[in-house]
CSV table of C-alpha atoms in Angstrom, one decimal:
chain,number,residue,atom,x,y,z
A,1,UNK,CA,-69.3,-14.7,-61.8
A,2,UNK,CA,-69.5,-11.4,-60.2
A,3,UNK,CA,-66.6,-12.1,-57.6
A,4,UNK,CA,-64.6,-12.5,-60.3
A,5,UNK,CA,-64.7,-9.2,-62.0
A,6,UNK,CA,-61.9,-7.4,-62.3
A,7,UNK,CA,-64.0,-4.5,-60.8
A,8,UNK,CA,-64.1,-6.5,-57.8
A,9,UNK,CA,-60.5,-7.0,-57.5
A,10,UNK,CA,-58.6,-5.0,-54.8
A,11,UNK,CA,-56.8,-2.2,-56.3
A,12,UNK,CA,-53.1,-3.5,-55.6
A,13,UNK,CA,-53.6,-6.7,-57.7
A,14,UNK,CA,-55.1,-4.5,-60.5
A,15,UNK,CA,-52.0,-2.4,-60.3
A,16,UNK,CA,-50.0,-5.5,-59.8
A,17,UNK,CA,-51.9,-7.0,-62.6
A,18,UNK,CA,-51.6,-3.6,-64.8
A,19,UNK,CA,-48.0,-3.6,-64.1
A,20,UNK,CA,-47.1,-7.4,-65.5
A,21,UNK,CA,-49.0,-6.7,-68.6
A,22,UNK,CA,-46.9,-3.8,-69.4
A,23,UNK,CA,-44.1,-6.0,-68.8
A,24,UNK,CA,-45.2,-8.6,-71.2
A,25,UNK,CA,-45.8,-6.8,-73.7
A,26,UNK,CA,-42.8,-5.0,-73.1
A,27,UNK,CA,-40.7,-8.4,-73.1
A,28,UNK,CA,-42.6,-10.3,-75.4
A,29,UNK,CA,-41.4,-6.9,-78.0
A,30,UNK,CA,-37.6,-6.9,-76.6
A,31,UNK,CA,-37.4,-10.8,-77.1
A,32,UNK,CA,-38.6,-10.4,-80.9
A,33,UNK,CA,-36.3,-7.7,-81.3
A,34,UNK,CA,-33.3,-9.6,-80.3
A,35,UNK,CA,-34.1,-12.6,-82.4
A,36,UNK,CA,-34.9,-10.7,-85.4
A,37,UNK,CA,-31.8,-8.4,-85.6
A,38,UNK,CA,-29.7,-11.3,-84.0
A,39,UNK,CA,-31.3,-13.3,-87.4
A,40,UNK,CA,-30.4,-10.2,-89.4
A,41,UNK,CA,-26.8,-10.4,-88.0
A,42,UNK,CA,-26.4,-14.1,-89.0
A,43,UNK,CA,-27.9,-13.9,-92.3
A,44,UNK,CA,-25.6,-10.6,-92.8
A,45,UNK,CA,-22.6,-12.7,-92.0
A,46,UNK,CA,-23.8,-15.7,-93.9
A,47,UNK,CA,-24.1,-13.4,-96.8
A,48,UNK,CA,-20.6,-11.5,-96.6
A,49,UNK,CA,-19.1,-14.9,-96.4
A,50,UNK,CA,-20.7,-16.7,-99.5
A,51,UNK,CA,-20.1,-13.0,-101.5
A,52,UNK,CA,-17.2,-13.1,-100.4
A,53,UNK,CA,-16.1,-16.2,-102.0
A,54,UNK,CA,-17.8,-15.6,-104.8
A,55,UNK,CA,-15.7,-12.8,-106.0
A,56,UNK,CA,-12.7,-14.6,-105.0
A,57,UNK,CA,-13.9,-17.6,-107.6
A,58,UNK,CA,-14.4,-15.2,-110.3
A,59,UNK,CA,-11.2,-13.2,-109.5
A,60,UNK,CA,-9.2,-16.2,-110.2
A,61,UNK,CA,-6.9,-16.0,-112.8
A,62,UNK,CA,-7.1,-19.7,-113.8
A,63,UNK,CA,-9.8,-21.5,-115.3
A,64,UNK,CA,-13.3,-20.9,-113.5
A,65,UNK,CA,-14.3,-24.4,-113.3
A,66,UNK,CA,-10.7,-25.5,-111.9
A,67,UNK,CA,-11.0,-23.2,-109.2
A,68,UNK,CA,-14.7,-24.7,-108.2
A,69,UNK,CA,-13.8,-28.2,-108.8
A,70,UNK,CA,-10.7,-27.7,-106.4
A,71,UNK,CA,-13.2,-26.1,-103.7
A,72,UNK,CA,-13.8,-27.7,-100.4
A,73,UNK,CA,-14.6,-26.9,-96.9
A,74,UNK,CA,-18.1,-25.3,-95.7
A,75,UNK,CA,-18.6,-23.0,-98.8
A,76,UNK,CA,-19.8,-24.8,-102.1
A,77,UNK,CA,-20.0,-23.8,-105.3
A,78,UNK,CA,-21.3,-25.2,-108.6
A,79,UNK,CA,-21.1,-24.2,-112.2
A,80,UNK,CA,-24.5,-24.6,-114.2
A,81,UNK,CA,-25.3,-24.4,-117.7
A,82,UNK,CA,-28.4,-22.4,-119.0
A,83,UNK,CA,-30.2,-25.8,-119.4
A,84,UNK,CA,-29.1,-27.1,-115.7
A,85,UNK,CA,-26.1,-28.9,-116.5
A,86,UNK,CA,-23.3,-29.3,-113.9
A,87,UNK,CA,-19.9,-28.2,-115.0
A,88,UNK,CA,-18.4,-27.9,-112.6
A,89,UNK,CA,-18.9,-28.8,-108.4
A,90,UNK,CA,-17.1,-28.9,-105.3
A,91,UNK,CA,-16.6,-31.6,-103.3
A,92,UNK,CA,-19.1,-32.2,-101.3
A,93,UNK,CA,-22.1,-31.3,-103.4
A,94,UNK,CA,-23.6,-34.3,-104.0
A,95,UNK,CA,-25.7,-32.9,-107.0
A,96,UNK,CA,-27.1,-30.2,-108.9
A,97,UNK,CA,-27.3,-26.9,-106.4
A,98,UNK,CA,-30.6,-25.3,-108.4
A,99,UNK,CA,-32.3,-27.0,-111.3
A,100,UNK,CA,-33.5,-25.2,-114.9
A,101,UNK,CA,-36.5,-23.9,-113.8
A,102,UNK,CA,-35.0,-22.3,-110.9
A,103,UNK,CA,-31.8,-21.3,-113.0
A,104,UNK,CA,-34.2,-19.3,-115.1
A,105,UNK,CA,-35.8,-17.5,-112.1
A,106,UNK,CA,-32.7,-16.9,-111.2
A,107,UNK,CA,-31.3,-15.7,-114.7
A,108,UNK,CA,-30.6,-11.9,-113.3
A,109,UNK,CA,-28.8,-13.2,-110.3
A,110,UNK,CA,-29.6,-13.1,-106.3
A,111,UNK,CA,-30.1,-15.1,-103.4
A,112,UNK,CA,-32.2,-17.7,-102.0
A,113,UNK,CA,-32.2,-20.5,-99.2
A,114,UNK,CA,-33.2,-24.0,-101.1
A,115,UNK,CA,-32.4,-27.9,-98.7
A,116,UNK,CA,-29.8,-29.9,-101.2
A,117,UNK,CA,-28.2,-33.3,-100.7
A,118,UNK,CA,-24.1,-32.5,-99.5
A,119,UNK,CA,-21.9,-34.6,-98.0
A,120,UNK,CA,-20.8,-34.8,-94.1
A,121,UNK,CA,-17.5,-33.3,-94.1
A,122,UNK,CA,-15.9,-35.1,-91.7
A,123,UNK,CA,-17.0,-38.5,-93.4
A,124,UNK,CA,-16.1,-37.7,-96.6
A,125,UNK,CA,-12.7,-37.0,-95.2
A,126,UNK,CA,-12.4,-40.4,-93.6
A,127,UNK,CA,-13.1,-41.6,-97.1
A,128,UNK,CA,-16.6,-42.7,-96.3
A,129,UNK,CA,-19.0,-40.4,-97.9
A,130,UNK,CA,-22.8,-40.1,-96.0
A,131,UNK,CA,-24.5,-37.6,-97.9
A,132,UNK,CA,-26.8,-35.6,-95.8
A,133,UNK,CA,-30.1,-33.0,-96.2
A,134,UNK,CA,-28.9,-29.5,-95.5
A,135,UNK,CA,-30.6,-26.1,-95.8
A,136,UNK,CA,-28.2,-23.8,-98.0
A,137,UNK,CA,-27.4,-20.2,-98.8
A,138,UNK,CA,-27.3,-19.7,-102.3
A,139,UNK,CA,-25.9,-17.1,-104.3
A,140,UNK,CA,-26.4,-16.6,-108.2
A,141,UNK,CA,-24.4,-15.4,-110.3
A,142,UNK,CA,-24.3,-15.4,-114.2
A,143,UNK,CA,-21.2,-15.8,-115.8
A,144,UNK,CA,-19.6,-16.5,-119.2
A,145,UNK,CA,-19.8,-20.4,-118.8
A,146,UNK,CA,-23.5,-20.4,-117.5
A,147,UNK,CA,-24.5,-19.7,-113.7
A,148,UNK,CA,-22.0,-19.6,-110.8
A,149,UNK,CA,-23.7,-21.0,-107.8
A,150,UNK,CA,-22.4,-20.2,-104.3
A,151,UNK,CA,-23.7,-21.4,-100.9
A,152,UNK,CA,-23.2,-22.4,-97.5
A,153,UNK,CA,-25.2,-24.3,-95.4
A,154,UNK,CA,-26.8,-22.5,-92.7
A,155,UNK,CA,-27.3,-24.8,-89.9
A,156,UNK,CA,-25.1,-22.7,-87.4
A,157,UNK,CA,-26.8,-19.7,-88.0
A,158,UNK,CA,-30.6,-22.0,-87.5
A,159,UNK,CA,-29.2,-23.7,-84.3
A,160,UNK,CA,-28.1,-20.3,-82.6
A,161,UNK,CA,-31.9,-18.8,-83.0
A,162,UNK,CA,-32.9,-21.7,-82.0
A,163,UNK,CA,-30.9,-21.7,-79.0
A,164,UNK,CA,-31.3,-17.9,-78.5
A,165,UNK,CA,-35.3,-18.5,-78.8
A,166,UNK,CA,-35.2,-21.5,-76.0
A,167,UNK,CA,-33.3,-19.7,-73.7
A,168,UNK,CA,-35.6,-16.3,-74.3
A,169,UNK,CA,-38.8,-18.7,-73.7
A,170,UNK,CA,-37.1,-20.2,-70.1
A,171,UNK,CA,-35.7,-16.2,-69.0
A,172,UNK,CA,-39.0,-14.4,-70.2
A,173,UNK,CA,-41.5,-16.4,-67.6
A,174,UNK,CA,-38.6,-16.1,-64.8
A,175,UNK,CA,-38.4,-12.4,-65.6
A,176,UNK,CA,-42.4,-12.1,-65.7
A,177,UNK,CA,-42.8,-14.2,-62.4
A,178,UNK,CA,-40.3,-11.6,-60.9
A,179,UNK,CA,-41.7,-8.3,-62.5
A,180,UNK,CA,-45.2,-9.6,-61.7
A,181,UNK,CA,-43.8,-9.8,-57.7
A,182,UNK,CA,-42.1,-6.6,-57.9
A,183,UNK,CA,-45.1,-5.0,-59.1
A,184,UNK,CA,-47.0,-6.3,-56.6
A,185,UNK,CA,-44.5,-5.1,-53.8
A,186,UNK,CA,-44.6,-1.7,-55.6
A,187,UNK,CA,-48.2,-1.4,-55.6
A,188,UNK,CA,-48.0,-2.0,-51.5
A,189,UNK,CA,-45.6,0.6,-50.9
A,190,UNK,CA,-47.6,3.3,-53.8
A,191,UNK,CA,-51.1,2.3,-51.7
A,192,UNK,CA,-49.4,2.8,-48.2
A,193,UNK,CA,-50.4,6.8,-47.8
A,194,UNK,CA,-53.7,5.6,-48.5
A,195,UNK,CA,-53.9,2.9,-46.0
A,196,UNK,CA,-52.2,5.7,-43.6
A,197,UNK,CA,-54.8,8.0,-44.7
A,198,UNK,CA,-57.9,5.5,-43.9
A,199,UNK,CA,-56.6,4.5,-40.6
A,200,UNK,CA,-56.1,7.9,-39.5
A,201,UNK,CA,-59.7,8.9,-41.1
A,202,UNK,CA,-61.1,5.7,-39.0
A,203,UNK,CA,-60.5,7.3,-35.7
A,204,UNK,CA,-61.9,10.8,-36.6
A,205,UNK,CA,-65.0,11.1,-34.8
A,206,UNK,CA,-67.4,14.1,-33.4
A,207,UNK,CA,-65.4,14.1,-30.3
A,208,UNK,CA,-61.8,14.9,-32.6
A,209,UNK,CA,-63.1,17.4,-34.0
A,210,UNK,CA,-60.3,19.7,-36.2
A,211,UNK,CA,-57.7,16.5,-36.8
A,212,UNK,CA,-57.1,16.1,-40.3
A,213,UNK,CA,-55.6,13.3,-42.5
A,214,UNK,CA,-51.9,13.1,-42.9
A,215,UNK,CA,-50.9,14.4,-45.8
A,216,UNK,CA,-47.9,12.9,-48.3
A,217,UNK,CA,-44.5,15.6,-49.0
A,218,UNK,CA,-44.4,14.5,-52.3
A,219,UNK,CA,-46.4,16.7,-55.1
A,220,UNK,CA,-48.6,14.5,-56.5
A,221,UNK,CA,-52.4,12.8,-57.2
A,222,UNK,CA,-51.8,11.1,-53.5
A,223,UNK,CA,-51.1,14.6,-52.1
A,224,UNK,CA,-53.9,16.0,-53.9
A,225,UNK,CA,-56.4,14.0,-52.3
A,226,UNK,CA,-55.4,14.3,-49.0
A,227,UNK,CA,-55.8,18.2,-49.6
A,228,UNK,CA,-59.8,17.6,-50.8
A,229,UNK,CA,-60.2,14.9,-48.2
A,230,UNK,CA,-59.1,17.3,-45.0
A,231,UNK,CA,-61.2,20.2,-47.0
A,232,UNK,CA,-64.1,18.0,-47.1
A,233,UNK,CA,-63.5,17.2,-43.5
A,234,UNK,CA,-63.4,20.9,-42.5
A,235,UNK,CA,-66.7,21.3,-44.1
A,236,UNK,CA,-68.2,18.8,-41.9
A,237,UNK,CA,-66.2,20.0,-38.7
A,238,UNK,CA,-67.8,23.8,-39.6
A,239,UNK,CA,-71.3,22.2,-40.3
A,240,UNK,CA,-71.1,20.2,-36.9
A,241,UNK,CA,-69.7,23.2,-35.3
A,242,UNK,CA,-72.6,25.1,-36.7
A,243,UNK,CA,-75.0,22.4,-35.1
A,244,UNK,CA,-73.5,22.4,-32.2
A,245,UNK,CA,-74.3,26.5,-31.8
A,246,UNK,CA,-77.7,25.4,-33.2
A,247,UNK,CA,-78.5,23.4,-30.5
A,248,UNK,CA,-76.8,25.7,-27.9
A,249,UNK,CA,-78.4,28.4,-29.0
A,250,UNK,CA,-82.2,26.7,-29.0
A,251,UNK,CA,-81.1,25.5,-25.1
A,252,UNK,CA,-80.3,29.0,-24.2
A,253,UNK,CA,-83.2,31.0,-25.9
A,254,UNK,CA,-85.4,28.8,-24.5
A,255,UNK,CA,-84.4,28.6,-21.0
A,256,UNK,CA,-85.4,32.2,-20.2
A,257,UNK,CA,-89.1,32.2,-21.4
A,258,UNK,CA,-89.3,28.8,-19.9
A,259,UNK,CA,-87.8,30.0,-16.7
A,260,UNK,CA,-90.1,33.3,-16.7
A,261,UNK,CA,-92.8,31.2,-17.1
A,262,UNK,CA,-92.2,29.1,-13.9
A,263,UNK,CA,-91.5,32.5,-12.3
A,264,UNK,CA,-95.0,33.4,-13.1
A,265,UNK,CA,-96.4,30.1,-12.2
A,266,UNK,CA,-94.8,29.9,-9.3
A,267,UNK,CA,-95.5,33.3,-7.9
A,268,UNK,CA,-99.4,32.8,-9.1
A,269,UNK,CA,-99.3,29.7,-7.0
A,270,UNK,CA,-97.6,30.9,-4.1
A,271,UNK,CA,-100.8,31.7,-2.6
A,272,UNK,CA,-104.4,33.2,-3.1
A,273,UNK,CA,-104.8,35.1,-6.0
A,274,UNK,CA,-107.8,37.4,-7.4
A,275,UNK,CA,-109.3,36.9,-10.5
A,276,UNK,CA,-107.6,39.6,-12.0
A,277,UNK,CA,-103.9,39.0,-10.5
A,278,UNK,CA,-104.8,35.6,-12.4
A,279,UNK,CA,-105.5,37.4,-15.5
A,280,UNK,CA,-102.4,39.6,-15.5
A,281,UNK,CA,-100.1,36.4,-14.8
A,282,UNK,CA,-102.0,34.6,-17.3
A,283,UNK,CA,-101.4,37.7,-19.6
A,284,UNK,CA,-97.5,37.3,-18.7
A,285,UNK,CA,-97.6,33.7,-19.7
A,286,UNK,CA,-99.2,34.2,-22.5
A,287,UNK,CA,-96.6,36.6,-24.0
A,288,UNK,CA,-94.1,34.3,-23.0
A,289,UNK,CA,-95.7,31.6,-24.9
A,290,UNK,CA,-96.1,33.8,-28.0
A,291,UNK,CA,-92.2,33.8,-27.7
A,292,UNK,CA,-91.1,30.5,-27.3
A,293,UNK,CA,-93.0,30.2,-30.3
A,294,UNK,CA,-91.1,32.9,-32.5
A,295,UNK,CA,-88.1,31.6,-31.1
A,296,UNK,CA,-89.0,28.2,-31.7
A,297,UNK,CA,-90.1,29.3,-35.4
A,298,UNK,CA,-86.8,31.3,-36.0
A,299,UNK,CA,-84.7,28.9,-35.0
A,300,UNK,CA,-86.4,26.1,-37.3
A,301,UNK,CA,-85.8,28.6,-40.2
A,302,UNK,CA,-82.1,29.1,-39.3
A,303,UNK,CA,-81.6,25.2,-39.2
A,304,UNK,CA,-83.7,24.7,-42.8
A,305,UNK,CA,-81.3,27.7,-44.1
A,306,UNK,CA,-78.1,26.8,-43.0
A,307,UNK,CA,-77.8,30.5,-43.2
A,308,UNK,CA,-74.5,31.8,-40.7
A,309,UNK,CA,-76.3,34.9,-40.5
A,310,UNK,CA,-79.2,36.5,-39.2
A,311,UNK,CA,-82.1,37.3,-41.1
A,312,UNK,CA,-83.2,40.8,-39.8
A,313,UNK,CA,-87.1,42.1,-40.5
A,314,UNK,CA,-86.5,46.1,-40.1
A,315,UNK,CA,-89.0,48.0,-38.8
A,316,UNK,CA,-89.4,51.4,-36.4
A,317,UNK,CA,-88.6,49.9,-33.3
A,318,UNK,CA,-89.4,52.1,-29.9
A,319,UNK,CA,-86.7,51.2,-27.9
A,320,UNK,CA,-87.6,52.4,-24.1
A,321,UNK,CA,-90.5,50.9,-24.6
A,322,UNK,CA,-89.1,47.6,-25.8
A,323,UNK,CA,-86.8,47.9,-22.5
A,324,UNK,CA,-89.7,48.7,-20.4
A,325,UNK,CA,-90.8,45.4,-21.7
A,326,UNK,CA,-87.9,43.3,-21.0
A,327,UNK,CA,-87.5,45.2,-17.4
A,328,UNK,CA,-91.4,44.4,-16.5
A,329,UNK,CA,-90.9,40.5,-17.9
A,330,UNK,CA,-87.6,40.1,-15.4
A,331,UNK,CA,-88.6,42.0,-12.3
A,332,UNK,CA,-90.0,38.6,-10.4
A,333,UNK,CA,-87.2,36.6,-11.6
A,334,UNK,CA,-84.5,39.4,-10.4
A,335,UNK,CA,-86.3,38.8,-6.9
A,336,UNK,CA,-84.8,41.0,-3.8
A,337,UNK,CA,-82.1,42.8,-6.3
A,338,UNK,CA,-83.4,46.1,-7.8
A,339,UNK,CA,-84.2,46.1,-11.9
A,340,UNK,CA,-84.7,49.6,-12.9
A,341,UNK,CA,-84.9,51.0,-16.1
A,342,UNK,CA,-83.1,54.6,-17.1
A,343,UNK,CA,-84.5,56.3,-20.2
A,344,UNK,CA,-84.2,60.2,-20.4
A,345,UNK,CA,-86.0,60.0,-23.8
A,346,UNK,CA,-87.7,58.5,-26.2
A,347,UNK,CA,-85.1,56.4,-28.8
A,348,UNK,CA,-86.5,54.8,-32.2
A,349,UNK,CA,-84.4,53.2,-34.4
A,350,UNK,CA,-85.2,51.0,-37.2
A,351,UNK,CA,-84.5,47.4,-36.6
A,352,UNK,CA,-85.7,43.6,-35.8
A,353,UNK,CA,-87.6,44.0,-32.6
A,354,UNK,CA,-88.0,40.6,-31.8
A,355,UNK,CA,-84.4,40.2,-32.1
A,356,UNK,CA,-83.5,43.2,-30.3
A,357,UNK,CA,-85.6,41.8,-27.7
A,358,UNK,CA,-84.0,38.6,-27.6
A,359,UNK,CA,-80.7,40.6,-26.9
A,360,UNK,CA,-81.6,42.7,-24.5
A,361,UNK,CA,-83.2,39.9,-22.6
A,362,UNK,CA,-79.9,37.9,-22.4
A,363,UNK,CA,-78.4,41.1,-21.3
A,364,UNK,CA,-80.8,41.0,-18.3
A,365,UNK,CA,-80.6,37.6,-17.5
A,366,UNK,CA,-77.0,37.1,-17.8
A,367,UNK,CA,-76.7,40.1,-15.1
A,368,UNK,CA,-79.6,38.5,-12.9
A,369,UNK,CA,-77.9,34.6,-12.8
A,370,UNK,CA,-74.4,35.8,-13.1
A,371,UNK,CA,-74.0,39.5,-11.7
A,372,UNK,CA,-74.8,40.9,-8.6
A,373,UNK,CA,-76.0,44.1,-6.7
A,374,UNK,CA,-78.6,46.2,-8.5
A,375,UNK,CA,-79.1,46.1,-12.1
A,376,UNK,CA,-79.6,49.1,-14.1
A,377,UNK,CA,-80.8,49.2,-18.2
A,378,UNK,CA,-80.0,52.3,-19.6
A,379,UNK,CA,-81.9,53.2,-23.2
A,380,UNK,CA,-80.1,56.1,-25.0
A,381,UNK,CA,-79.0,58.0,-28.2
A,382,UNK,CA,-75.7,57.5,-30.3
A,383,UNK,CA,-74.8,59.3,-33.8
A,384,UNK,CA,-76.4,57.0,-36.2
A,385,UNK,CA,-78.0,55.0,-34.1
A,386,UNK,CA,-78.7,53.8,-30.2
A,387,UNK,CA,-77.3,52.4,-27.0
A,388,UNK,CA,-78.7,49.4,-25.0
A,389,UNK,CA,-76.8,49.1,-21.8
A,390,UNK,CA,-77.2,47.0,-19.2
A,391,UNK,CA,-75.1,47.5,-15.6
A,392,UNK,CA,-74.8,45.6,-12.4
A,393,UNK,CA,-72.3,45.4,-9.5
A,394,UNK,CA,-70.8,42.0,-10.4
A,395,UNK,CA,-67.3,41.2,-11.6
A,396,UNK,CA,-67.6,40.9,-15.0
A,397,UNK,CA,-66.0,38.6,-17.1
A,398,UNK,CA,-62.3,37.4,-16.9
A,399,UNK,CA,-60.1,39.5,-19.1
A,400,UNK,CA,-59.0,36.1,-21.1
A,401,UNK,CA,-62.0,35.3,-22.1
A,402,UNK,CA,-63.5,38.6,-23.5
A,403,UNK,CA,-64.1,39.1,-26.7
A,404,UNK,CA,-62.5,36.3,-27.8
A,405,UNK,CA,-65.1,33.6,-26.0
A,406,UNK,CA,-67.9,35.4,-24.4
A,407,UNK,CA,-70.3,33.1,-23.5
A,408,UNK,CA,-73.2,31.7,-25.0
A,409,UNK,CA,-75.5,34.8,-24.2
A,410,UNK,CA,-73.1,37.4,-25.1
A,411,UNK,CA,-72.3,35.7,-28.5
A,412,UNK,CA,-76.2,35.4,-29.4
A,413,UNK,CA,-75.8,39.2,-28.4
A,414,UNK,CA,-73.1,40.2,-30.7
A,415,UNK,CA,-74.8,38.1,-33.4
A,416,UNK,CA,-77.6,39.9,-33.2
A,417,UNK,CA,-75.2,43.4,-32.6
A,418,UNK,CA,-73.7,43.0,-36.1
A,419,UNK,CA,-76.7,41.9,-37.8
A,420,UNK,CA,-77.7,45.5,-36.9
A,421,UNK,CA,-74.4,47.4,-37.9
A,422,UNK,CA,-73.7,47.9,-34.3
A,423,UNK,CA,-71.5,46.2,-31.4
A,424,UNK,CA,-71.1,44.8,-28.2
A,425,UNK,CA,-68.5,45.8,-25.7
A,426,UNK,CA,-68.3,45.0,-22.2
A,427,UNK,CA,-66.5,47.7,-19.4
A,428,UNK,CA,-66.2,48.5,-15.8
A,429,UNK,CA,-67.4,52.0,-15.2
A,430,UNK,CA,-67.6,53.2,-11.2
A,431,UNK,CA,-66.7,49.7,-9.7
A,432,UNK,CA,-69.9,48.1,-12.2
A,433,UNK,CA,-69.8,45.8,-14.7
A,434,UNK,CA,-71.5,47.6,-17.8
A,435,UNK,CA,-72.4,45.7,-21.3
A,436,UNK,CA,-73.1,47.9,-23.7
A,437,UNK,CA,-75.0,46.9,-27.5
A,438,UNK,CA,-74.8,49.7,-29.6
A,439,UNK,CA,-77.1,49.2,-33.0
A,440,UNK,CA,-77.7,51.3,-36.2
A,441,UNK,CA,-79.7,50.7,-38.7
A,442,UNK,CA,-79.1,46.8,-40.3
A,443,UNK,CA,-77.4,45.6,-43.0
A,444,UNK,CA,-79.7,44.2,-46.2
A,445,UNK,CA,-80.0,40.4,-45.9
């Protein structure tokens, strides 16, 4: 079933998950360890002992088979002839420790584990032999009467890997069921900056704009994401920010034609009009029109672009008559305030003229709806380029908020200024406000 892929799973129980089979593998590897070289240790200690006793049997300085005969106790030993034959036995050997086929495997000597019949020794002392089934320890030795046989039963040594591997089977799940809890807990407190991180993303909207995701002290993979996440959500602040102008900017370029053309409307309405007053404001309209549309054009190709800068079309561009223009297209809309324009001689410069037009007319308007008094354009010459001024007898701007936030109009102005290799700059000069665009020729986009 789908819903039961481990795919599916949330990540803490995969690392949960991850984290317990580690653990028994790890485990399952440390218990067999234990037993083996615990095993290793017994059989080590089983082996000592029966060597051990089987020098001391040949080291006698009596009679070999008196020595085994007189044997008793946990060790056993038998003498064997060549053909199997029992010489000699100790105790509680109840018969032959190896038989002649195995005597003749063994004819070099060694070891081997082999179950023979002894007697209990604790019965046999009560004078009651009960023979018994026992695995044993044998060591081989050849000697002058046959075979020397050595052993000890190794029942301890079985019964304490038995009891070491019960007691490993009953700790190992405990220590798995812990470990797989622990991991599980770990996993929480790993995937906590994360959960920090998603609730915080969850309440970043359009309307908290520059908050960024928290991001972890530690120098690591959690830290690292947190970086590219707030990076990523810079890029989409910067490209709502750049919609945001988009849309500001489309409000405000269109708002002047727009308002012109209600001007012209308006004053075409006001009352009877000849046939050729009717021509010239249809005339005006029309311009205004072809306008809107350039504007409405440009701005669709700045939004399909993405570009952050403008895209300039130079050409020879006569700027008094561009002014005259402008000055002719505002005179209704300054109404009773004076609109004149100053140009002591021609001035061409090569630029956009649709956008120097579009800069010059938010200079205009921005002194009609916000200045006062007369308004004056002035058209004139700088080294390397020209002057676009445009002076009325408002206030200005507040010092706080030049250059650093302009308004909409005087930042579609400086746009435009740069985009030409020029500048804006705003000054009082004789108790008037006076903005001043220089341009030179534009940079190559």
């Amino acid at each position: 079933m789908r819903g039961w892929s481990p795919a599916r799973w949330p990540l803490r129980t995969r690392v949960a998950l991850a984290f317990l089979a580690a653990t028994v593998i790890a485990v399952t590897g440390l218990g067999l360890l234990v037993q083996l070289r615990v095993s290793d240790a017994l059989e080590d200690r089983l082996r000592d002992s029966v060597g051990a006793e089987a020098d001391r049997l040949e080291a006698e300085d009596g009679d070999l088979v008196e020595a085994v005969s007189a044997l008793g106790g946990e060790v056993h030993a038998q003498v064997l002839t060549v053909g199997g034959e029992v010489e000699a036995s100790s105790e509680l050997v109840a018969g032959p420790l190896l038989d002649a086929a195995e005597l003749r495997a063994s004819a070099r000597g060694g070891w081997l584990v082999k179950t023979v019949t002894v007697f209990d020794d604790d019965a046999a002392a009560a004078g009651r032999p009960d023979p018994e089934r026992e695995r044993l320890l044998l060591l081989v030795k050849p000697v002058e009467e046959g075979f020397l046989v050595v052993g000890t039963s190794r029942q301890d040594a079985d019964e304490a890997l038995t009891t070491l591997r019960n007691q490993l089977l009953i700790a190992g799940p405990i220590a798995l069921a812990l470990a797989g809890g622990l991991g599980y807990l770990v996993a929480g407190v790993g995937l906590r900056p994360i959960e920090r991180m998603r609730s915080h993303a969850a309440t970043i909207s359009a309307r908290s704009a520059g908050e960024r995701l928290p991001v972890p002290e530690a120098e690591d993979e959690l830290r690292r994401l947190a970086l590219t996440l707030n990076a990523m959500i810079g890029r989409l602040d910067d490209g709502l920010q750049r919609e945001r102008r988009f849309v500001a900017d489309a409000s405000h370029d269109l708002r002047t034609p727009l308002a012109l053309m209600l001007t012209e409307i308006e004053l075409a309405l006001a009352r009877p009009r000849t046939p050729e007053e009717l021509r010239v404001a249809l005339s005006s309209v029309e311009e205004e029109v072809r306008r809107l549309i350039a504007l409405a054009e440009d701005l669709l190709e700045r939004a399909g672009s993405g570009a952050l800068s403008l895209p300039i079309e130079s050409r020879p561009v006569d700027l008094v008559a561009l002014a005259g223009r402008v000055v002719e297209r505002f005179r209704a809309a300054s109404g009773s305030r004076g609109l004149e324009l100053v140009a002591p001689r021609p001035v061409e410069v090569h630029g956009d003229a649709t956008r120097l037009d579009r800069a010059l007319s938010n200079l205009v308007d921005n002194a009609i709806r916000h200045g006062a008094g007369d308004i004056e354009v002035l058209v004139g010459a700088v080294p390397g380029g020209a002057v676009l001024a445009v002076t009325d007898e408002g206030d200005g701007l507040p010092d706080h908020t030049w250059p650093q936030d302009p308004g909409l109009g005087l930042t579609i102005v400086r746009e435009i200024a740069r985009a030409h290799g020029g500048t804006i700059d705003l000054d009082r000069v004789d108790g008037r406000t006076c903005v001043r665009l220089v341009v030179a020729s534009p940079q190559d986009h």
